[in-house]
C-alpha atoms as an extended CHARMM CRD file, in Angstrom:
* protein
*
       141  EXT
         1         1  UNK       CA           -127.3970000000      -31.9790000000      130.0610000000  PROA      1               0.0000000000
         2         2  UNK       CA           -126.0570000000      -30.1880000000      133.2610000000  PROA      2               0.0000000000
         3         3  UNK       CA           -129.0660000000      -28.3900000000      133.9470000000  PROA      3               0.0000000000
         4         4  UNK       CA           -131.0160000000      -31.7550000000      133.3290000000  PROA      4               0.0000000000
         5         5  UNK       CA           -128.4390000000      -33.2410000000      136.1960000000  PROA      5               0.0000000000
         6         6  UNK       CA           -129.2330000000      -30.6670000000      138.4750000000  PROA      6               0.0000000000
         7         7  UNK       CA           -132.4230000000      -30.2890000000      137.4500000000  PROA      7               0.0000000000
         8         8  UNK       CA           -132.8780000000      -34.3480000000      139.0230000000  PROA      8               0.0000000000
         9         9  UNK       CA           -130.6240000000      -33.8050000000      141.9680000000  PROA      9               0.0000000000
        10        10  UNK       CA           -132.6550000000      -30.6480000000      143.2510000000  PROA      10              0.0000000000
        11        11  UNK       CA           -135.4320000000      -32.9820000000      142.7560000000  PROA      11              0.0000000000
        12        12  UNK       CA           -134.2120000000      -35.5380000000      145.5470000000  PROA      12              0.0000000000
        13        13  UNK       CA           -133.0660000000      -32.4550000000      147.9450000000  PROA      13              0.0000000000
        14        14  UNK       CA           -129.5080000000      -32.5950000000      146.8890000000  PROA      14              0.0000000000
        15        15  UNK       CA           -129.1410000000      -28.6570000000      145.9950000000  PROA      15              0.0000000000
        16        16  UNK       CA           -124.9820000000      -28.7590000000      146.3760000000  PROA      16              0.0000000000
        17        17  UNK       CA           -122.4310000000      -28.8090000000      143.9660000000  PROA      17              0.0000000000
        18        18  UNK       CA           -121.0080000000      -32.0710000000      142.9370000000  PROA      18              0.0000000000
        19        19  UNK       CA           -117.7280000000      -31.6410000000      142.4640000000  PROA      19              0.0000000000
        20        20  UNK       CA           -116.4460000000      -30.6010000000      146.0500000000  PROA      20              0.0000000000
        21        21  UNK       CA           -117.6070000000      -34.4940000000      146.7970000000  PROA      21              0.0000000000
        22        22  UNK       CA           -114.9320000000      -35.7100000000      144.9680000000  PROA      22              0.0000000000
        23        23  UNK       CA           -112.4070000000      -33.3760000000      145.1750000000  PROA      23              0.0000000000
        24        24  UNK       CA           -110.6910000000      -34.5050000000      148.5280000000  PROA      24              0.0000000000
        25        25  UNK       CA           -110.2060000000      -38.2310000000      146.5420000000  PROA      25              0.0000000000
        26        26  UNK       CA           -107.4330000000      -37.2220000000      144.5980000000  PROA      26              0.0000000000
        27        27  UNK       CA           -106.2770000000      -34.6150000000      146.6850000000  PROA      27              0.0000000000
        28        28  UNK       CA           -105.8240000000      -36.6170000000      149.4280000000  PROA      28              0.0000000000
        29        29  UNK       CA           -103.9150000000      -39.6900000000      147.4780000000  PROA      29              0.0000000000
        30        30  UNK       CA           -101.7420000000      -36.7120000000      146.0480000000  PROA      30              0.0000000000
        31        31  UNK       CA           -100.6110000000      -36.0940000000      149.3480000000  PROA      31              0.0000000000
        32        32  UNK       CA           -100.5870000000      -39.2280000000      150.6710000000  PROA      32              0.0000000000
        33        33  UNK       CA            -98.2570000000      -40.4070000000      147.2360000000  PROA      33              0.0000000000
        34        34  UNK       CA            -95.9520000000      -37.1850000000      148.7550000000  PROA      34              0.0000000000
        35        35  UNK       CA            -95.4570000000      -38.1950000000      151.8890000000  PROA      35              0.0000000000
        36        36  UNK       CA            -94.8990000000      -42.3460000000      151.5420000000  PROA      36              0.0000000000
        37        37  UNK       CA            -93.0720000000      -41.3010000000      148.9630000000  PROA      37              0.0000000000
        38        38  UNK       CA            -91.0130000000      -38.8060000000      150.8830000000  PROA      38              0.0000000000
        39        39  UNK       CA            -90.8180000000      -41.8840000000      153.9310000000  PROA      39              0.0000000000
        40        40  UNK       CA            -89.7540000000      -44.6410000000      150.6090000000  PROA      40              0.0000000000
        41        41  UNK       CA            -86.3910000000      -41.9230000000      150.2450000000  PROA      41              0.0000000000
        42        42  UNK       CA            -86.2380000000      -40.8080000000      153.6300000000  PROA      42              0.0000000000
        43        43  UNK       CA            -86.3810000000      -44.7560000000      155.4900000000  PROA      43              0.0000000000
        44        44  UNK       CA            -85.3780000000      -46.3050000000      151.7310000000  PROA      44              0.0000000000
        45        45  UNK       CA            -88.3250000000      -48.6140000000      152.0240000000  PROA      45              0.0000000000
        46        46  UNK       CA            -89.3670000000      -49.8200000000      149.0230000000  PROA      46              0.0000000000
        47        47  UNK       CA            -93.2310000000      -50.7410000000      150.6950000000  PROA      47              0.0000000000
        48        48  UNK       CA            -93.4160000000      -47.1500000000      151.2620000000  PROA      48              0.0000000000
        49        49  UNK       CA            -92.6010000000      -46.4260000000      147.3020000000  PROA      49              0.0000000000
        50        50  UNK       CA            -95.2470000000      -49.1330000000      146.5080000000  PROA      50              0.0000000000
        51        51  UNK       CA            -98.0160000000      -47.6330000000      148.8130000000  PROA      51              0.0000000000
        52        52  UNK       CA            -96.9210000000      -44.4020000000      147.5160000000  PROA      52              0.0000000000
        53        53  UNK       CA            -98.3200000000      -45.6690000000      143.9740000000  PROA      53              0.0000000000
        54        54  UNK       CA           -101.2070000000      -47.0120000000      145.2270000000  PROA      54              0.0000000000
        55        55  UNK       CA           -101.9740000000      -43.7330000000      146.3650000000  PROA      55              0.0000000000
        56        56  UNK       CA           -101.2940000000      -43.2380000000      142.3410000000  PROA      56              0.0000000000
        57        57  UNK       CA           -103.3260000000      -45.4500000000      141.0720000000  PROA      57              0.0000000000
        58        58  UNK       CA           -106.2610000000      -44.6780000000      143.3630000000  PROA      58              0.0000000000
        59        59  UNK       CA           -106.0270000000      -40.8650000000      142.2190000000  PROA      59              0.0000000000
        60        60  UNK       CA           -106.0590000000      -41.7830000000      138.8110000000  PROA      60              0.0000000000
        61        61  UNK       CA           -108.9930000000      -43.4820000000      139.1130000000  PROA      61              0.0000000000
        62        62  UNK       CA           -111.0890000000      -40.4910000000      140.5940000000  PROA      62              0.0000000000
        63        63  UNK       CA           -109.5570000000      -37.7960000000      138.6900000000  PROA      63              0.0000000000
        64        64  UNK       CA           -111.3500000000      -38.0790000000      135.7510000000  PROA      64              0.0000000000
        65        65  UNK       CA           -114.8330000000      -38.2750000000      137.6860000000  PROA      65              0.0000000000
        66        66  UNK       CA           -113.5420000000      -35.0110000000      139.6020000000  PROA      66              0.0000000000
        67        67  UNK       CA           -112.9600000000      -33.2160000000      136.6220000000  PROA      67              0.0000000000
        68        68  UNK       CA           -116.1590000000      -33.8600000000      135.0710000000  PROA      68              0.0000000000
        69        69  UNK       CA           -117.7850000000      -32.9360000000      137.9280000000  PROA      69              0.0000000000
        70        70  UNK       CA           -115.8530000000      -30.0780000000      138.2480000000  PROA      70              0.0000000000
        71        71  UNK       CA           -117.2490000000      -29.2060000000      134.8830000000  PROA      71              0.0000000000
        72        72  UNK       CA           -120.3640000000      -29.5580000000      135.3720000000  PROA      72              0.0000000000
        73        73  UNK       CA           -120.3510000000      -27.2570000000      138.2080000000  PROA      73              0.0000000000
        74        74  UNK       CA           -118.8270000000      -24.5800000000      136.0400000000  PROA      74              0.0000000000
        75        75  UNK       CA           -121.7100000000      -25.2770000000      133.6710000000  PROA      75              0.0000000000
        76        76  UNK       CA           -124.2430000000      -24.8810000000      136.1510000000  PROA      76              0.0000000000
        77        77  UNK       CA           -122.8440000000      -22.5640000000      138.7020000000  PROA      77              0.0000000000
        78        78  UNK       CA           -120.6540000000      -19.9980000000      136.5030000000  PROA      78              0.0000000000
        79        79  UNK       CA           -122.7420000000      -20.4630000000      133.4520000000  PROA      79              0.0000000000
        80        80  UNK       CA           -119.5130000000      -21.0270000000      131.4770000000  PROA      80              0.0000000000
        81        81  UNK       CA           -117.6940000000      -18.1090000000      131.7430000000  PROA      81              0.0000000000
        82        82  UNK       CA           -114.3040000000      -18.2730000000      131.1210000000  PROA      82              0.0000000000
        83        83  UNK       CA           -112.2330000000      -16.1900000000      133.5570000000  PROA      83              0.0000000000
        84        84  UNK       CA           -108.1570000000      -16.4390000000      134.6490000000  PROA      84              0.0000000000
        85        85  UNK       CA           -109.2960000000      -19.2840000000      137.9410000000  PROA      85              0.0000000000
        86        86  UNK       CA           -111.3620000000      -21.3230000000      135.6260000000  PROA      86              0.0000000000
        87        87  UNK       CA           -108.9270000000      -21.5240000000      133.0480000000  PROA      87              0.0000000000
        88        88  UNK       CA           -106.3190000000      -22.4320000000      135.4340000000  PROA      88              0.0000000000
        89        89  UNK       CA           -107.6640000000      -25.1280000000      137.3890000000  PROA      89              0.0000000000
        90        90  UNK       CA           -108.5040000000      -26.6780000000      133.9050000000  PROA      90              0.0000000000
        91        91  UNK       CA           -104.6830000000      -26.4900000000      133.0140000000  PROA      91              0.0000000000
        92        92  UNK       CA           -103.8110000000      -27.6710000000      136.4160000000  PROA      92              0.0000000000
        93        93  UNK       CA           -105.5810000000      -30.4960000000      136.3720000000  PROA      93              0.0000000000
        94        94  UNK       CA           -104.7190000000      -31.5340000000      133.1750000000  PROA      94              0.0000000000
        95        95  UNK       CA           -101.1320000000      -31.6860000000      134.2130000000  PROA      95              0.0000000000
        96        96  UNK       CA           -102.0490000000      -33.3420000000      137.4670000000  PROA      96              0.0000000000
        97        97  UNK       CA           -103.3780000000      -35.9010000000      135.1530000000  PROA      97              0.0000000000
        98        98  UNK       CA           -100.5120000000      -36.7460000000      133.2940000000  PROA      98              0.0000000000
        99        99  UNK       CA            -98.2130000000      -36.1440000000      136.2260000000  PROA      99              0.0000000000
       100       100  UNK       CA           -100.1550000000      -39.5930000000      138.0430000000  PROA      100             0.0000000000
       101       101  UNK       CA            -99.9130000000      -41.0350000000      134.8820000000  PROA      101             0.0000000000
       102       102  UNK       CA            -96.5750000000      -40.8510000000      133.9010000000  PROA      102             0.0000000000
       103       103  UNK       CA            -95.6750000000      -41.3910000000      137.5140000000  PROA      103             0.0000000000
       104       104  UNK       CA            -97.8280000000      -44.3420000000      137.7730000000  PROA      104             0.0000000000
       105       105  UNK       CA            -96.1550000000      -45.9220000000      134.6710000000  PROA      105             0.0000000000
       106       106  UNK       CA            -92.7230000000      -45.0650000000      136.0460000000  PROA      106             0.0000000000
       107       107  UNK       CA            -93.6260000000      -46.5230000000      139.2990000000  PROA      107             0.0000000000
       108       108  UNK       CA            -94.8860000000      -49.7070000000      137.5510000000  PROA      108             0.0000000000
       109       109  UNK       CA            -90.6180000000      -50.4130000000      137.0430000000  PROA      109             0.0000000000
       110       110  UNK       CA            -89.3070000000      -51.9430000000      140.5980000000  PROA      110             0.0000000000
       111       111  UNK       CA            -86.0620000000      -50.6640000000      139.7860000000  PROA      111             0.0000000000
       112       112  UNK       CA            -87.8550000000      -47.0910000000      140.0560000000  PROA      112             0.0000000000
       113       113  UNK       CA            -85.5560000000      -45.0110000000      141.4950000000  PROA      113             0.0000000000
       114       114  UNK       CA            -87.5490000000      -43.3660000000      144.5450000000  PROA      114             0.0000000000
       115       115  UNK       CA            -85.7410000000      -40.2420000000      144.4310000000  PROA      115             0.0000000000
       116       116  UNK       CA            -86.9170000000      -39.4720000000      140.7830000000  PROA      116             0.0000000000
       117       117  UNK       CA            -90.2280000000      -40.5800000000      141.8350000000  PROA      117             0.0000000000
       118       118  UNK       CA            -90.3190000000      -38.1870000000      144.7960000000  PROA      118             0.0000000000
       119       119  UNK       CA            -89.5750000000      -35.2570000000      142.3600000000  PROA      119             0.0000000000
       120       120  UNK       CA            -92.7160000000      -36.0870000000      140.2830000000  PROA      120             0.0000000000
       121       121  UNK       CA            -94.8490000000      -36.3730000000      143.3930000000  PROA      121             0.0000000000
       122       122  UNK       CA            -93.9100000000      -33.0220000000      144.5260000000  PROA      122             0.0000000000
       123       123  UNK       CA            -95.1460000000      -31.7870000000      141.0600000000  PROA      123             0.0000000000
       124       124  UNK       CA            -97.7180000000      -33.2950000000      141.5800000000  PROA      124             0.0000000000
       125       125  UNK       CA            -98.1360000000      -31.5950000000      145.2540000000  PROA      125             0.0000000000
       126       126  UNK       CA            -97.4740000000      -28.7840000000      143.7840000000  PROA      126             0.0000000000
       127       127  UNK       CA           -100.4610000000      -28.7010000000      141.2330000000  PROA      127             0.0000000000
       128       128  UNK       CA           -102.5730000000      -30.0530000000      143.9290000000  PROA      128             0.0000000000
       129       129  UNK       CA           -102.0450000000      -26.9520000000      146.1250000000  PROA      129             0.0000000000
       130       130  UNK       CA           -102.6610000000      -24.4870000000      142.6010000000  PROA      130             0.0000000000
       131       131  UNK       CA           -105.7700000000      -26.3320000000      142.3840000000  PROA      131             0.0000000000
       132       132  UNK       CA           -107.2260000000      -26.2090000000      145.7500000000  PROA      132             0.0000000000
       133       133  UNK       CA           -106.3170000000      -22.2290000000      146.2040000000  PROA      133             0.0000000000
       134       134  UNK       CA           -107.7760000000      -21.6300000000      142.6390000000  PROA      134             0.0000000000
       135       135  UNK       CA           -110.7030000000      -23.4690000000      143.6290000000  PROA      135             0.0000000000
       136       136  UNK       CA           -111.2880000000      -21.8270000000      146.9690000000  PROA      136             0.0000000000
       137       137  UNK       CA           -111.0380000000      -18.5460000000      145.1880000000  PROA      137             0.0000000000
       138       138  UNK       CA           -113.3430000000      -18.9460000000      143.1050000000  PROA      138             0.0000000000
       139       139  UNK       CA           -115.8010000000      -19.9160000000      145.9430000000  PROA      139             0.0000000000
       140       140  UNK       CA           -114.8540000000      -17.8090000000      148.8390000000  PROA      140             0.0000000000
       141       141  UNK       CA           -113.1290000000      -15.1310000000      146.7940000000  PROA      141             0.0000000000
């Protein structure tokens, strides 16, 4: 099925991998989650707190596609192989996931206590920044 994918998209001139397109979605609403979230303690703002989960919500959304895609670049462009980066992103992103999720549903409470919120977004920081110098290892080595 990857090859099939790729096969298509080379067809149409698109010869680049597919996951790097989506990558900066979720990254970027990580961060952005971090630092409203960092203002809703800092200025004890709740709008700040509540634009810090719809940075949430709109990670959520895109981390699944990212991950797929991420897949099917290891498919096509690593043939599979499972090495120490590979198997860590896949880790890392799977507790990025539940991180925004569990975040997201703690969030969802408006007597959320920002402060407890902030610690999960720096988790979630946190896995961001293992997953973008994982993945820029692997490409740039």
């Amino acid at each position: 099925m990857t090859e099939l994918i790729f096969g298509i998209l080379n067809k149409v001139g698109f010869t680049h991998p597919l996951h790097p397109a989506l990558t900066h979605i979720p990254m970027g609403m990580v961060m952005g989650a971090f630092f409203f979230g960092l203002a809703a303690v800092v200025f004890n703002n709740s709008d700040f707190t509540r634009t810090a989960r719809h940075c949430v919500g709109l990670g959520l959304i895109f981390i699944l596609p990212t991950m797929i895609t991420g897949y099917f670049d290891w498919q096509h462009s690593y043939d599979g192989e499972w090495e120490f980066l590979i198997i860590l992103k896949i880790i890392l992103a799977f507790v990025l996931a539940g991180l925004l999720g569990t975040v997201f549903k703690l969030g969802s409470n408006e007597d959320a206590n920002p402060k407890v919120l902030f610690i999960v977004y720096v988790l979630c920081l946190m896995c961001a920044v293992g997953l973008g110098f994982s993945g820029g290892e692997l490409v740039f080595g």
